[in-house]
């Protein structure tokens, strides 16, 4: 199972540490930012699976960070859990329609915060919290790395497994080769976009090993989609 990454944005060092400590104890990989600028930079370098974002930050406020991330198509889907000091601020966040996915008022219960983080991740990246993914007759278990099509257990390499996980989290969504490189291979490694085609080919072969229909769609000039 892929470890979900959570970005904590909070200028108070003690509060940031407590958040990071508890999220790490829960099994998440945690990145920390002490202000809005740093948060935006970190997100542009590597998109986290979720952001815990404090409202009160020096210079660029949490609301502004949220507004900017939600206005860009590449970062819009990242769930944002906003923290604020007073309930009136939460009302204001709702009123401003910044697009934050959830809100909590300080002081919050850590247990409650972890539950809400998990809820958001289950919605956005179900495989990252161990949820079995299903699409038609294909069933993928992120914890055992087993993939079945109907009754048959499929033989998939690790790259094909990650590729299929990405497809199955958003059936019907068209992924460009660059987006797949980002999601499946990661940004740090240089891989040619043709590599994507090679692995999609291998994935198709594995999915159709028993003569089934090919569920992967090639979208001319755009990329690939499942279904
Ligand atoms: Ca703060």
PDB file of C-alpha atoms and ligand atoms in Angstrom:
ATOM      1  CA  UNK A   1       0.000   0.000   0.000  1.00  0.00           C
ATOM      2  CA  UNK A   2       1.326   3.402  -0.943  1.00  0.00           C
ATOM      3  CA  UNK A   3       1.911   5.688   2.062  1.00  0.00           C
ATOM      4  CA  UNK A   4      -0.294   8.784   1.769  1.00  0.00           C
ATOM      5  CA  UNK A   5       1.528  12.088   2.099  1.00  0.00           C
ATOM      6  CA  UNK A   6       0.102  14.884   4.226  1.00  0.00           C
ATOM      7  CA  UNK A   7       1.364  18.459   4.146  1.00  0.00           C
ATOM      8  CA  UNK A   8       0.989  20.364   7.427  1.00  0.00           C
ATOM      9  CA  UNK A   9       0.958  24.146   7.065  1.00  0.00           C
ATOM     10  CA  UNK A  10       1.213  25.944  10.408  1.00  0.00           C
ATOM     11  CA  UNK A  11       3.467  28.786  11.573  1.00  0.00           C
ATOM     12  CA  UNK A  12       3.406  27.857  15.280  1.00  0.00           C
ATOM     13  CA  UNK A  13       6.284  25.356  15.664  1.00  0.00           C
ATOM     14  CA  UNK A  14       4.729  23.551  18.652  1.00  0.00           C
ATOM     15  CA  UNK A  15       1.371  23.084  16.922  1.00  0.00           C
ATOM     16  CA  UNK A  16       3.061  21.992  13.714  1.00  0.00           C
ATOM     17  CA  UNK A  17       5.139  19.405  15.579  1.00  0.00           C
ATOM     18  CA  UNK A  18       2.108  17.969  17.374  1.00  0.00           C
ATOM     19  CA  UNK A  19       0.256  17.609  14.078  1.00  0.00           C
ATOM     20  CA  UNK A  20       3.237  16.061  12.311  1.00  0.00           C
ATOM     21  CA  UNK A  21       3.892  13.688  15.211  1.00  0.00           C
ATOM     22  CA  UNK A  22       0.323  12.422  15.315  1.00  0.00           C
ATOM     23  CA  UNK A  23      -0.001  12.057  11.548  1.00  0.00           C
ATOM     24  CA  UNK A  24       3.298  10.163  11.376  1.00  0.00           C
ATOM     25  CA  UNK A  25       2.181   7.894  14.217  1.00  0.00           C
ATOM     26  CA  UNK A  26      -0.892   7.141  12.114  1.00  0.00           C
ATOM     27  CA  UNK A  27       1.364   5.979   9.259  1.00  0.00           C
ATOM     28  CA  UNK A  28       1.320   9.007   6.992  1.00  0.00           C
ATOM     29  CA  UNK A  29       4.357  10.513   5.379  1.00  0.00           C
ATOM     30  CA  UNK A  30       4.385  14.137   6.577  1.00  0.00           C
ATOM     31  CA  UNK A  31       5.825  17.279   5.026  1.00  0.00           C
ATOM     32  CA  UNK A  32       5.814  20.565   6.933  1.00  0.00           C
ATOM     33  CA  UNK A  33       5.536  24.184   5.839  1.00  0.00           C
ATOM     34  CA  UNK A  34       5.776  27.154   8.203  1.00  0.00           C
ATOM     35  CA  UNK A  35       4.043  29.664   5.946  1.00  0.00           C
ATOM     36  CA  UNK A  36       1.896  29.993   2.861  1.00  0.00           C
ATOM     37  CA  UNK A  37       4.717  30.641   0.395  1.00  0.00           C
ATOM     38  CA  UNK A  38       6.550  27.523   1.504  1.00  0.00           C
ATOM     39  CA  UNK A  39       3.326  25.520   1.246  1.00  0.00           C
ATOM     40  CA  UNK A  40       2.693  26.634  -2.345  1.00  0.00           C
ATOM     41  CA  UNK A  41       6.289  25.847  -3.281  1.00  0.00           C
ATOM     42  CA  UNK A  42       6.169  22.376  -1.734  1.00  0.00           C
ATOM     43  CA  UNK A  43       2.880  21.575  -3.476  1.00  0.00           C
ATOM     44  CA  UNK A  44       4.285  22.659  -6.832  1.00  0.00           C
ATOM     45  CA  UNK A  45       7.287  20.359  -6.306  1.00  0.00           C
ATOM     46  CA  UNK A  46       5.324  17.296  -5.229  1.00  0.00           C
ATOM     47  CA  UNK A  47       1.565  17.262  -4.732  1.00  0.00           C
ATOM     48  CA  UNK A  48       0.606  15.778  -1.343  1.00  0.00           C
ATOM     49  CA  UNK A  49      -2.476  13.567  -0.918  1.00  0.00           C
ATOM     50  CA  UNK A  50      -3.958  15.982   1.628  1.00  0.00           C
ATOM     51  CA  UNK A  51      -3.190  19.354   3.228  1.00  0.00           C
ATOM     52  CA  UNK A  52      -3.878  20.403   6.817  1.00  0.00           C
ATOM     53  CA  UNK A  53      -3.887  24.174   6.539  1.00  0.00           C
ATOM     54  CA  UNK A  54      -3.950  26.761   9.295  1.00  0.00           C
ATOM     55  CA  UNK A  55      -5.992  29.916   8.683  1.00  0.00           C
ATOM     56  CA  UNK A  56      -3.651  32.297  10.543  1.00  0.00           C
ATOM     57  CA  UNK A  57      -0.333  32.433   8.708  1.00  0.00           C
ATOM     58  CA  UNK A  58       2.046  35.360   8.187  1.00  0.00           C
ATOM     59  CA  UNK A  59       1.892  37.095   4.780  1.00  0.00           C
ATOM     60  CA  UNK A  60      -0.099  34.719   2.578  1.00  0.00           C
ATOM     61  CA  UNK A  61      -3.038  33.550   4.715  1.00  0.00           C
ATOM     62  CA  UNK A  62      -4.369  30.028   4.799  1.00  0.00           C
ATOM     63  CA  UNK A  63      -7.463  31.185   2.933  1.00  0.00           C
ATOM     64  CA  UNK A  64      -5.359  32.637   0.154  1.00  0.00           C
ATOM     65  CA  UNK A  65      -3.310  29.410  -0.090  1.00  0.00           C
ATOM     66  CA  UNK A  66      -6.555  27.441  -0.279  1.00  0.00           C
ATOM     67  CA  UNK A  67      -8.037  29.760  -2.897  1.00  0.00           C
ATOM     68  CA  UNK A  68      -4.933  29.510  -5.093  1.00  0.00           C
ATOM     69  CA  UNK A  69      -4.712  25.714  -4.880  1.00  0.00           C
ATOM     70  CA  UNK A  70      -8.409  25.290  -5.607  1.00  0.00           C
ATOM     71  CA  UNK A  71      -8.251  27.607  -8.613  1.00  0.00           C
ATOM     72  CA  UNK A  72      -5.647  25.454 -10.416  1.00  0.00           C
ATOM     73  CA  UNK A  73      -6.706  22.292 -12.190  1.00  0.00           C
ATOM     74  CA  UNK A  74      -3.491  20.451 -11.179  1.00  0.00           C
ATOM     75  CA  UNK A  75      -4.032  21.049  -7.450  1.00  0.00           C
ATOM     76  CA  UNK A  76      -7.824  21.363  -7.198  1.00  0.00           C
ATOM     77  CA  UNK A  77      -8.380  17.725  -6.267  1.00  0.00           C
ATOM     78  CA  UNK A  78      -6.052  17.789  -3.226  1.00  0.00           C
ATOM     79  CA  UNK A  79      -8.321  17.738  -0.146  1.00  0.00           C
ATOM     80  CA  UNK A  80      -7.754  20.639   2.257  1.00  0.00           C
ATOM     81  CA  UNK A  81      -8.621  20.465   5.945  1.00  0.00           C
ATOM     82  CA  UNK A  82      -8.642  24.019   7.265  1.00  0.00           C
ATOM     83  CA  UNK A  83      -7.868  24.876  10.891  1.00  0.00           C
ATOM     84  CA  UNK A  84      -9.047  28.080  12.479  1.00  0.00           C
ATOM     85  CA  UNK A  85      -8.920  29.672  15.915  1.00  0.00           C
ATOM     86  CA  UNK A  86     -12.569  30.703  16.219  1.00  0.00           C
ATOM     87  CA  UNK A  87     -15.864  29.363  14.985  1.00  0.00           C
ATOM     88  CA  UNK A  88     -16.674  32.749  13.385  1.00  0.00           C
ATOM     89  CA  UNK A  89     -13.685  32.184  11.117  1.00  0.00           C
ATOM     90  CA  UNK A  90     -15.076  28.860  10.013  1.00  0.00           C
ATOM     91  CA  UNK A  91     -18.334  30.601   9.130  1.00  0.00           C
ATOM     92  CA  UNK A  92     -16.326  33.104   7.146  1.00  0.00           C
ATOM     93  CA  UNK A  93     -14.424  30.347   5.319  1.00  0.00           C
ATOM     94  CA  UNK A  94     -17.735  28.785   4.346  1.00  0.00           C
ATOM     95  CA  UNK A  95     -19.072  32.158   3.289  1.00  0.00           C
ATOM     96  CA  UNK A  96     -16.019  32.869   1.178  1.00  0.00           C
ATOM     97  CA  UNK A  97     -16.348  29.542  -0.571  1.00  0.00           C
ATOM     98  CA  UNK A  98     -12.609  29.022  -0.686  1.00  0.00           C
ATOM     99  CA  UNK A  99     -13.227  25.416  -1.566  1.00  0.00           C
ATOM    100  CA  UNK A 100     -11.730  23.886   1.577  1.00  0.00           C
ATOM    101  CA  UNK A 101     -13.023  20.335   1.953  1.00  0.00           C
ATOM    102  CA  UNK A 102     -13.384  20.361   5.716  1.00  0.00           C
ATOM    103  CA  UNK A 103     -12.865  22.717   8.687  1.00  0.00           C
ATOM    104  CA  UNK A 104     -11.932  22.349  12.325  1.00  0.00           C
ATOM    105  CA  UNK A 105     -11.872  24.900  15.121  1.00  0.00           C
ATOM    106  CA  UNK A 106      -8.934  25.093  17.554  1.00  0.00           C
ATOM    107  CA  UNK A 107      -8.527  23.567  20.030  1.00  0.00           C
ATOM    108  CA  UNK A 108      -9.509  20.426  18.164  1.00  0.00           C
ATOM    109  CA  UNK A 109      -9.358  16.803  19.190  1.00  0.00           C
ATOM    110  CA  UNK A 110      -6.471  15.002  17.507  1.00  0.00           C
ATOM    111  CA  UNK A 111      -8.544  11.822  17.282  1.00  0.00           C
ATOM    112  CA  UNK A 112     -11.270  13.753  15.465  1.00  0.00           C
ATOM    113  CA  UNK A 113      -8.737  15.361  13.143  1.00  0.00           C
ATOM    114  CA  UNK A 114      -7.228  11.973  12.228  1.00  0.00           C
ATOM    115  CA  UNK A 115     -10.716  10.609  11.542  1.00  0.00           C
ATOM    116  CA  UNK A 116     -11.450  13.515   9.222  1.00  0.00           C
ATOM    117  CA  UNK A 117      -8.127  13.126   7.430  1.00  0.00           C
ATOM    118  CA  UNK A 118      -8.968   9.495   6.802  1.00  0.00           C
ATOM    119  CA  UNK A 119     -12.451  10.373   5.533  1.00  0.00           C
ATOM    120  CA  UNK A 120     -11.017  12.840   3.039  1.00  0.00           C
ATOM    121  CA  UNK A 121      -8.379  10.354   1.853  1.00  0.00           C
ATOM    122  CA  UNK A 122     -10.945   7.598   1.463  1.00  0.00           C
ATOM    123  CA  UNK A 123     -12.836   9.910  -0.849  1.00  0.00           C
ATOM    124  CA  UNK A 124      -9.865  11.172  -2.868  1.00  0.00           C
ATOM    125  CA  UNK A 125      -7.321   8.299  -2.774  1.00  0.00           C
ATOM    126  CA  UNK A 126      -9.209   5.217  -1.552  1.00  0.00           C
ATOM    127  CA  UNK A 127      -6.271   2.879  -2.156  1.00  0.00           C
ATOM    128  CA  UNK A 128      -4.024   4.949   0.121  1.00  0.00           C
ATOM    129  CA  UNK A 129      -6.139   3.969   3.139  1.00  0.00           C
ATOM    130  CA  UNK A 130      -6.336   0.331   2.097  1.00  0.00           C
ATOM    131  CA  UNK A 131      -9.782   0.345   0.479  1.00  0.00           C
ATOM    132  CA  UNK A 132     -10.327  -2.334  -2.147  1.00  0.00           C
ATOM    133  CA  UNK A 133     -10.921  -0.803  -5.573  1.00  0.00           C
ATOM    134  CA  UNK A 134     -13.431  -2.247  -8.000  1.00  0.00           C
ATOM    135  CA  UNK A 135     -14.165  -1.560 -11.617  1.00  0.00           C
ATOM    136  CA  UNK A 136     -16.518  -3.869 -13.505  1.00  0.00           C
ATOM    137  CA  UNK A 137     -15.055  -7.362 -12.978  1.00  0.00           C
ATOM    138  CA  UNK A 138     -11.648  -6.068 -11.822  1.00  0.00           C
ATOM    139  CA  UNK A 139     -10.870  -6.047  -8.092  1.00  0.00           C
ATOM    140  CA  UNK A 140      -7.678  -4.570  -6.657  1.00  0.00           C
ATOM    141  CA  UNK A 141      -6.597  -4.989  -3.046  1.00  0.00           C
ATOM    142  CA  UNK A 142      -3.999  -2.320  -2.136  1.00  0.00           C
ATOM    143  CA  UNK A 143      -2.960  -4.161   1.027  1.00  0.00           C
ATOM    144  CA  UNK A 144      -2.148  -7.547  -0.490  1.00  0.00           C
ATOM    145  CA  UNK A 145      -1.305  -6.140  -3.963  1.00  0.00           C
ATOM    146  CA  UNK A 146      -3.595  -8.762  -5.478  1.00  0.00           C
ATOM    147  CA  UNK A 147      -5.638  -8.041  -8.550  1.00  0.00           C
ATOM    148  CA  UNK A 148      -8.437 -10.283  -9.745  1.00  0.00           C
ATOM    149  CA  UNK A 149     -10.394 -10.124 -12.940  1.00  0.00           C
ATOM    150  CA  UNK A 150     -13.450 -12.259 -12.341  1.00  0.00           C
ATOM    151  CA  UNK A 151     -12.072 -15.428 -10.757  1.00  0.00           C
ATOM    152  CA  UNK A 152      -8.591 -15.072 -12.182  1.00  0.00           C
ATOM    153  CA  UNK A 153      -5.629 -13.730 -10.224  1.00  0.00           C
ATOM    154  CA  UNK A 154      -3.650 -11.435 -12.513  1.00  0.00           C
ATOM    155  CA  UNK A 155       0.120 -11.288 -12.785  1.00  0.00           C
ATOM    156  CA  UNK A 156       1.159  -7.633 -12.628  1.00  0.00           C
ATOM    157  CA  UNK A 157       4.564  -6.029 -12.204  1.00  0.00           C
ATOM    158  CA  UNK A 158       4.887  -3.226  -9.609  1.00  0.00           C
ATOM    159  CA  UNK A 159       4.631  -0.473 -12.230  1.00  0.00           C
ATOM    160  CA  UNK A 160       1.551  -2.032 -13.831  1.00  0.00           C
ATOM    161  CA  UNK A 161       0.034  -2.361 -10.358  1.00  0.00           C
ATOM    162  CA  UNK A 162       0.531   1.351  -9.625  1.00  0.00           C
ATOM    163  CA  UNK A 163      -0.767   2.244 -13.072  1.00  0.00           C
ATOM    164  CA  UNK A 164      -3.923   0.190 -12.560  1.00  0.00           C
ATOM    165  CA  UNK A 165      -4.388   1.671  -9.051  1.00  0.00           C
ATOM    166  CA  UNK A 166      -4.274   5.167 -10.553  1.00  0.00           C
ATOM    167  CA  UNK A 167      -6.791   4.232 -13.248  1.00  0.00           C
ATOM    168  CA  UNK A 168      -9.120   2.493 -10.796  1.00  0.00           C
ATOM    169  CA  UNK A 169      -9.225   5.433  -8.395  1.00  0.00           C
ATOM    170  CA  UNK A 170     -10.826   7.572 -11.097  1.00  0.00           C
ATOM    171  CA  UNK A 171     -12.556   5.385 -13.684  1.00  0.00           C
ATOM    172  CA  UNK A 172     -13.354   7.300 -16.847  1.00  0.00           C
ATOM    173  CA  UNK A 173     -10.824  10.021 -16.167  1.00  0.00           C
ATOM    174  CA  UNK A 174      -8.433  10.665 -19.035  1.00  0.00           C
ATOM    175  CA  UNK A 175      -4.820  10.770 -17.864  1.00  0.00           C
ATOM    176  CA  UNK A 176      -2.116  12.358 -19.998  1.00  0.00           C
ATOM    177  CA  UNK A 177       1.208  10.534 -20.223  1.00  0.00           C
ATOM    178  CA  UNK A 178       2.821  13.312 -18.156  1.00  0.00           C
ATOM    179  CA  UNK A 179       0.204  12.965 -15.408  1.00  0.00           C
ATOM    180  CA  UNK A 180       0.750   9.218 -15.332  1.00  0.00           C
ATOM    181  CA  UNK A 181       4.518   9.697 -15.121  1.00  0.00           C
ATOM    182  CA  UNK A 182       3.976  12.025 -12.188  1.00  0.00           C
ATOM    183  CA  UNK A 183       1.592   9.742 -10.355  1.00  0.00           C
ATOM    184  CA  UNK A 184       3.096   6.338 -11.125  1.00  0.00           C
ATOM    185  CA  UNK A 185       6.809   6.957 -11.486  1.00  0.00           C
ATOM    186  CA  UNK A 186       7.154  10.132  -9.410  1.00  0.00           C
ATOM    187  CA  UNK A 187       8.653  13.403 -10.463  1.00  0.00           C
ATOM    188  CA  UNK A 188      12.208  12.759  -9.312  1.00  0.00           C
ATOM    189  CA  UNK A 189      12.954  10.125 -11.889  1.00  0.00           C
ATOM    190  CA  UNK A 190      13.439  10.989 -15.519  1.00  0.00           C
ATOM    191  CA  UNK A 191      11.382   8.640 -17.642  1.00  0.00           C
ATOM    192  CA  UNK A 192      10.459   9.085 -21.281  1.00  0.00           C
ATOM    193  CA  UNK A 193       6.716   9.372 -21.978  1.00  0.00           C
ATOM    194  CA  UNK A 194       7.014   6.375 -24.326  1.00  0.00           C
ATOM    195  CA  UNK A 195       7.727   4.278 -21.230  1.00  0.00           C
ATOM    196  CA  UNK A 196       4.107   4.938 -20.257  1.00  0.00           C
ATOM    197  CA  UNK A 197       2.932   3.373 -23.517  1.00  0.00           C
ATOM    198  CA  UNK A 198       5.085   0.300 -22.893  1.00  0.00           C
ATOM    199  CA  UNK A 199       3.643  -0.240 -19.413  1.00  0.00           C
ATOM    200  CA  UNK A 200       0.067   0.444 -20.489  1.00  0.00           C
ATOM    201  CA  UNK A 201       0.657  -2.249 -23.130  1.00  0.00           C
ATOM    202  CA  UNK A 202       1.837  -4.685 -20.460  1.00  0.00           C
ATOM    203  CA  UNK A 203      -1.097  -3.818 -18.223  1.00  0.00           C
ATOM    204  CA  UNK A 204      -3.543  -4.454 -21.084  1.00  0.00           C
ATOM    205  CA  UNK A 205      -1.939  -7.794 -21.796  1.00  0.00           C
ATOM    206  CA  UNK A 206      -2.267  -8.836 -18.153  1.00  0.00           C
ATOM    207  CA  UNK A 207      -5.873  -7.631 -17.930  1.00  0.00           C
ATOM    208  CA  UNK A 208      -6.837  -9.543 -21.067  1.00  0.00           C
ATOM    209  CA  UNK A 209      -4.774 -12.665 -20.356  1.00  0.00           C
ATOM    210  CA  UNK A 210      -7.914 -14.820 -20.416  1.00  0.00           C
ATOM    211  CA  UNK A 211      -9.426 -13.345 -23.538  1.00  0.00           C
ATOM    212  CA  UNK A 212     -11.453 -10.603 -21.816  1.00  0.00           C
ATOM    213  CA  UNK A 213     -12.256  -7.227 -23.391  1.00  0.00           C
ATOM    214  CA  UNK A 214      -9.649  -4.474 -23.088  1.00  0.00           C
ATOM    215  CA  UNK A 215     -10.951  -2.008 -20.460  1.00  0.00           C
ATOM    216  CA  UNK A 216      -8.228   0.593 -21.119  1.00  0.00           C
ATOM    217  CA  UNK A 217      -9.145   3.253 -23.620  1.00  0.00           C
ATOM    218  CA  UNK A 218      -6.575   5.149 -25.704  1.00  0.00           C
ATOM    219  CA  UNK A 219      -7.703   8.734 -26.166  1.00  0.00           C
ATOM    220  CA  UNK A 220      -6.029  10.174 -29.228  1.00  0.00           C
ATOM    221  CA  UNK A 221      -3.900  13.198 -28.467  1.00  0.00           C
ATOM    222  CA  UNK A 222      -4.835  13.039 -24.776  1.00  0.00           C
ATOM    223  CA  UNK A 223      -3.730   9.824 -23.077  1.00  0.00           C
ATOM    224  CA  UNK A 224      -5.411   6.869 -21.440  1.00  0.00           C
ATOM    225  CA  UNK A 225      -8.505   6.115 -19.396  1.00  0.00           C
ATOM    226  CA  UNK A 226     -10.059   3.100 -17.738  1.00  0.00           C
ATOM    227  CA  UNK A 227     -13.551   2.593 -19.106  1.00  0.00           C
TER     228      UNK A 227
HETATM  229 CA1  LIG B   1      -1.072  29.952  12.899  1.00  0.00          CA
END
